[in-house]
Tab-separated table of C-alpha atoms in Angstrom:
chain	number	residue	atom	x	y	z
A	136	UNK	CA	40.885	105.110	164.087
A	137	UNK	CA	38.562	103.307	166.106
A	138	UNK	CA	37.921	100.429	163.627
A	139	UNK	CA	41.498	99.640	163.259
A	140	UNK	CA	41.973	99.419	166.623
A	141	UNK	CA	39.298	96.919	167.203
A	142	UNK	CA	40.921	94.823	164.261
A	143	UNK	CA	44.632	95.273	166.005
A	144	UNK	CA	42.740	93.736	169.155
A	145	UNK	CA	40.997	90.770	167.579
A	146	UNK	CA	43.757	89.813	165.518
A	147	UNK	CA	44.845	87.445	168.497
A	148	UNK	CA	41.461	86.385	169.121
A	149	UNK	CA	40.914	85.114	165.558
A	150	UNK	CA	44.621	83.614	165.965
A	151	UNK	CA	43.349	81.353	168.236
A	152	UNK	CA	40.184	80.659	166.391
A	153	UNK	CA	42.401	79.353	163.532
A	154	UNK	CA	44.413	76.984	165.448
A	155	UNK	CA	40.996	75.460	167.288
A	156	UNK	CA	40.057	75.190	163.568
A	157	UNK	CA	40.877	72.658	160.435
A	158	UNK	CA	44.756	73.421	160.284
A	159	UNK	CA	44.403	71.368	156.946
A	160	UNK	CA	41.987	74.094	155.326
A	161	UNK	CA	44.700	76.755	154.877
A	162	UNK	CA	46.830	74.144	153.286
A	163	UNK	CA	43.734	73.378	150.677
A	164	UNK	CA	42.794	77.080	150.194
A	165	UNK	CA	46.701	76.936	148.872
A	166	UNK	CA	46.017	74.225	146.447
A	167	UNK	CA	43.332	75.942	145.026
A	168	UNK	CA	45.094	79.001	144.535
A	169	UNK	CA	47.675	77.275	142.747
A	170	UNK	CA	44.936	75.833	140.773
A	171	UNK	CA	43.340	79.080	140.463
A	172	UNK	CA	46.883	80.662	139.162
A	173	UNK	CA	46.878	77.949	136.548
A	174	UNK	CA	43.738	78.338	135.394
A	175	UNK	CA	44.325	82.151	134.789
A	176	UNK	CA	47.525	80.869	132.836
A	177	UNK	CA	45.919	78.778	130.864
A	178	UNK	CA	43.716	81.685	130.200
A	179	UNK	CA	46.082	83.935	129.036
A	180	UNK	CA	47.434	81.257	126.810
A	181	UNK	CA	43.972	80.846	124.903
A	182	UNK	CA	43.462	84.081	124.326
A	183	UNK	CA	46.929	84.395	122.830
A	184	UNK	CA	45.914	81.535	120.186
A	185	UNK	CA	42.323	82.704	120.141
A	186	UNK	CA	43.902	86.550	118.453
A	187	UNK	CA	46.657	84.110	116.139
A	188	UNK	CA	43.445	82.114	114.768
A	189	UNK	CA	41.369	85.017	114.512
A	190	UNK	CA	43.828	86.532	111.920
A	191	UNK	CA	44.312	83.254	110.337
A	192	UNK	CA	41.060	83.001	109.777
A	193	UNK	CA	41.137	79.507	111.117
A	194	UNK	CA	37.800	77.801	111.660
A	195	UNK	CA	38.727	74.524	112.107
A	196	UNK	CA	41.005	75.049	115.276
A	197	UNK	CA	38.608	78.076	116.869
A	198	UNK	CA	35.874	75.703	116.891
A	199	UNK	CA	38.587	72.782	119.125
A	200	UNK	CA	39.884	75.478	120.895
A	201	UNK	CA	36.133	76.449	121.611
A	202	UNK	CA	35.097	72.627	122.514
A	203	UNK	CA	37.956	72.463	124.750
A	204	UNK	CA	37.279	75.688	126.588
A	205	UNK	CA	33.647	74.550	127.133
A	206	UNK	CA	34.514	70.824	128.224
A	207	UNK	CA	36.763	72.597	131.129
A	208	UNK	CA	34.689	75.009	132.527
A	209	UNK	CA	32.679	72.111	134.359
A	210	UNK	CA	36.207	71.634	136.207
A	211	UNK	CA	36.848	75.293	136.690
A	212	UNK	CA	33.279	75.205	138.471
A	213	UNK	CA	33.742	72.542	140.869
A	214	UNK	CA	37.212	74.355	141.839
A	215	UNK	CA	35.078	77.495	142.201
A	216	UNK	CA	32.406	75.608	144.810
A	217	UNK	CA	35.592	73.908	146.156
A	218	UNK	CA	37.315	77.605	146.891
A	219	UNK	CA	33.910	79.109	148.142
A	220	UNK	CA	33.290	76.169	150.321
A	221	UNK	CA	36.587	76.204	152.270
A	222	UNK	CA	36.081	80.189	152.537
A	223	UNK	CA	33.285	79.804	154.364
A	224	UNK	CA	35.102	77.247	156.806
A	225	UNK	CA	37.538	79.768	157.114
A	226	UNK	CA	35.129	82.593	157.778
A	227	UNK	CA	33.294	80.453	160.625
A	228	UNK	CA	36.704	79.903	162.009
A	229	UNK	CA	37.326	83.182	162.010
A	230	UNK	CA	34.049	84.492	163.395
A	231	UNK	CA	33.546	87.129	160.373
A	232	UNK	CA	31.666	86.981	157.508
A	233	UNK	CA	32.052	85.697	154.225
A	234	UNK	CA	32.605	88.959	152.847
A	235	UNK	CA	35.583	89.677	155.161
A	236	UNK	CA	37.008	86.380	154.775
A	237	UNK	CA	39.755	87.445	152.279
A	238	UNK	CA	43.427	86.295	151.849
A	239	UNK	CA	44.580	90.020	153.285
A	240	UNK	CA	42.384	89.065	156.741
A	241	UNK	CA	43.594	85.879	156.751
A	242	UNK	CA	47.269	86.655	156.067
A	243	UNK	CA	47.103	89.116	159.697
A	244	UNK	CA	46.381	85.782	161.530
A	245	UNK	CA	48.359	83.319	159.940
A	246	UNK	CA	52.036	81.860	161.272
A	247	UNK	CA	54.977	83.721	159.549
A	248	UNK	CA	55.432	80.486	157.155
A	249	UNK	CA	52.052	80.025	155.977
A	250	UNK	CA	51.861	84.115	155.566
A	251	UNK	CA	54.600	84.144	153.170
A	252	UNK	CA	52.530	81.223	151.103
A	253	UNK	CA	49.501	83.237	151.534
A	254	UNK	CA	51.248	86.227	150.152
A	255	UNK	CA	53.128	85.043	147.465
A	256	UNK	CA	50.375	83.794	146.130
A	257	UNK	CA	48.148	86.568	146.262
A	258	UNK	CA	50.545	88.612	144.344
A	259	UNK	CA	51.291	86.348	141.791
A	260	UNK	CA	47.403	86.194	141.376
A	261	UNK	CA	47.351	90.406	140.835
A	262	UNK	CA	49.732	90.412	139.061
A	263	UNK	CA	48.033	87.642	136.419
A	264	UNK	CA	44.366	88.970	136.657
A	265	UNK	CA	45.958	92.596	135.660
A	266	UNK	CA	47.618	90.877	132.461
A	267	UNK	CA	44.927	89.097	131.589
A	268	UNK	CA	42.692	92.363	131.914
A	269	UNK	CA	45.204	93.692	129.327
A	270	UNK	CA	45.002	90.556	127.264
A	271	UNK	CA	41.083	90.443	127.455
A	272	UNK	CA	41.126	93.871	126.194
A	273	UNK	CA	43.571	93.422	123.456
A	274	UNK	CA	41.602	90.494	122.092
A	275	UNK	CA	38.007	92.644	122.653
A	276	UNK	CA	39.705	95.505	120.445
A	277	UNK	CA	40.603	93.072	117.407
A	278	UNK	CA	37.153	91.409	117.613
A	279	UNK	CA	35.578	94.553	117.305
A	280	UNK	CA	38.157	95.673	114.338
A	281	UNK	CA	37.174	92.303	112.669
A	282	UNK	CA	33.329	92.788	113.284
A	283	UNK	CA	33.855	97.149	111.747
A	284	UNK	CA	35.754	95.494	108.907
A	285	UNK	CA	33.335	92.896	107.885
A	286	UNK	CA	30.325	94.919	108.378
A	287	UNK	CA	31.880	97.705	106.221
A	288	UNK	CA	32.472	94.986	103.228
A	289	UNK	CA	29.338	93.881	103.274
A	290	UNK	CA	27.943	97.052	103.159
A	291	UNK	CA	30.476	97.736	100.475
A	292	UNK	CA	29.239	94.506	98.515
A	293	UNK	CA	25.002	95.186	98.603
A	294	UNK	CA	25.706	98.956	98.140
A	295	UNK	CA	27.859	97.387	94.550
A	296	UNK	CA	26.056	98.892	91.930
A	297	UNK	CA	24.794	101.360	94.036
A	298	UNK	CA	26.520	104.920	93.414
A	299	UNK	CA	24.599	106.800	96.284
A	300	UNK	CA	23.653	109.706	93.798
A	301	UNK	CA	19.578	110.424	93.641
A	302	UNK	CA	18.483	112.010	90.502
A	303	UNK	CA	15.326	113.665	90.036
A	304	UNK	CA	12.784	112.247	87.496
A	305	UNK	CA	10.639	114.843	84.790
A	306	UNK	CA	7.656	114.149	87.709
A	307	UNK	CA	10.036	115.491	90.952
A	308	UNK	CA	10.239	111.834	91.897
A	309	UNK	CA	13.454	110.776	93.446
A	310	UNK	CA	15.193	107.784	91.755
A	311	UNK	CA	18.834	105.961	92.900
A	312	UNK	CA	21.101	105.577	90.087
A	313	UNK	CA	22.166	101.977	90.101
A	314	UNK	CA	23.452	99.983	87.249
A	315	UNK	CA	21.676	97.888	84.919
A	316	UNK	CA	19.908	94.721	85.813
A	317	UNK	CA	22.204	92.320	84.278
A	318	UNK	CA	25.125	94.234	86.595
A	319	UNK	CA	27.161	91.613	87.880
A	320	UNK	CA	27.005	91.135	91.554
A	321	UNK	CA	30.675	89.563	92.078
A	322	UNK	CA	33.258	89.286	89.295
A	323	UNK	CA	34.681	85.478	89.130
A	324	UNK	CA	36.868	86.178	86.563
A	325	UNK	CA	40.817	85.785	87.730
């Protein structure tokens, strides 16, 4: 009770903070969001095409679509140190810390227009970092499906030849059956 009291009292003190401060810096914290909302997009997209070339078993294009998600995350950096940076403005402005400087403590002192920005944006960002959760995990399980599968045809492939039955030589010595050496390995006949 006590600690939301306190916070119903300073929300007009940190108000006023906010107008003595950079009015420009909420306005730039929006940018980046919609930046950040694109970038999650664009995320979503990948992994989409990432699953379709998995199953196509296309090396080629995973190999651009891996050079193109390494040349961007130099970009997605800068607009991290970018977001971080103007955070911290915020949070000075606001006479909290870092860690309280979130959109939620910053939507209770914003004007009813900027707010509604604020807000809309937020949610649209849930609402994409919980689908990509789902996508991340979709594309996780068919990796591992595609790792199980291979590992259990290679196994299949050295164990060729191999019938997994030990017999039991006149001496009590333990012997694999396997075939004869001149077994073939793989058949290339069509």
């Amino acid at each position: 009770m006590k600690a939301t009291a306190v916070e119903i009292e300073e929300g007009p003190r940190f108000a006023k903070k906010l107008q003595n401060a950079d009015p420009d810096k909420v306005d730039e914290l929006l940018v980046i969001l919609d930046k950040d909302t694109q970038h999650i997009q664009q995320s979503l997209s990948r992994l989409n095409e990432l699953r379709s070339l998995v199953i196509e078993r296309d090396d080629a294009a995973l190999g651009k679509l891996l050079e193109s998600i390494q040349s961007e995350s130099d970009s997605y950096r800068r607009q991290e140190l970018k977001r971080q940076s103007i955070r911290k403005e915020l949070a000075t402005a606001l006479d909290c810390s870092l860690e309280q400087m979130t959109l939620s403590r910053l939507e209770e002192v914003l004007p009813e227009e900027k707010k509604a920005q604020v807000t809309e944006r937020k949610d649209k960002l849930r609402l994409l970092a919980e689908e990509l959760k789902k996508e991340y995990l979709s594309t996780t399980m068919l990796l591992l499906d595609c790792a199980r599968f291979n590992s259990l045809l290679l196994k299949s492939i050295f164990d060729l030849g191999k019938t997994g039955m030990v017999y039991y030589n006149s001496n009590g010595a333990a012997k694999r059956s396997v075939l004869g050496r001149n077994a073939a390995f793989v058949n290339l006949e069509f």
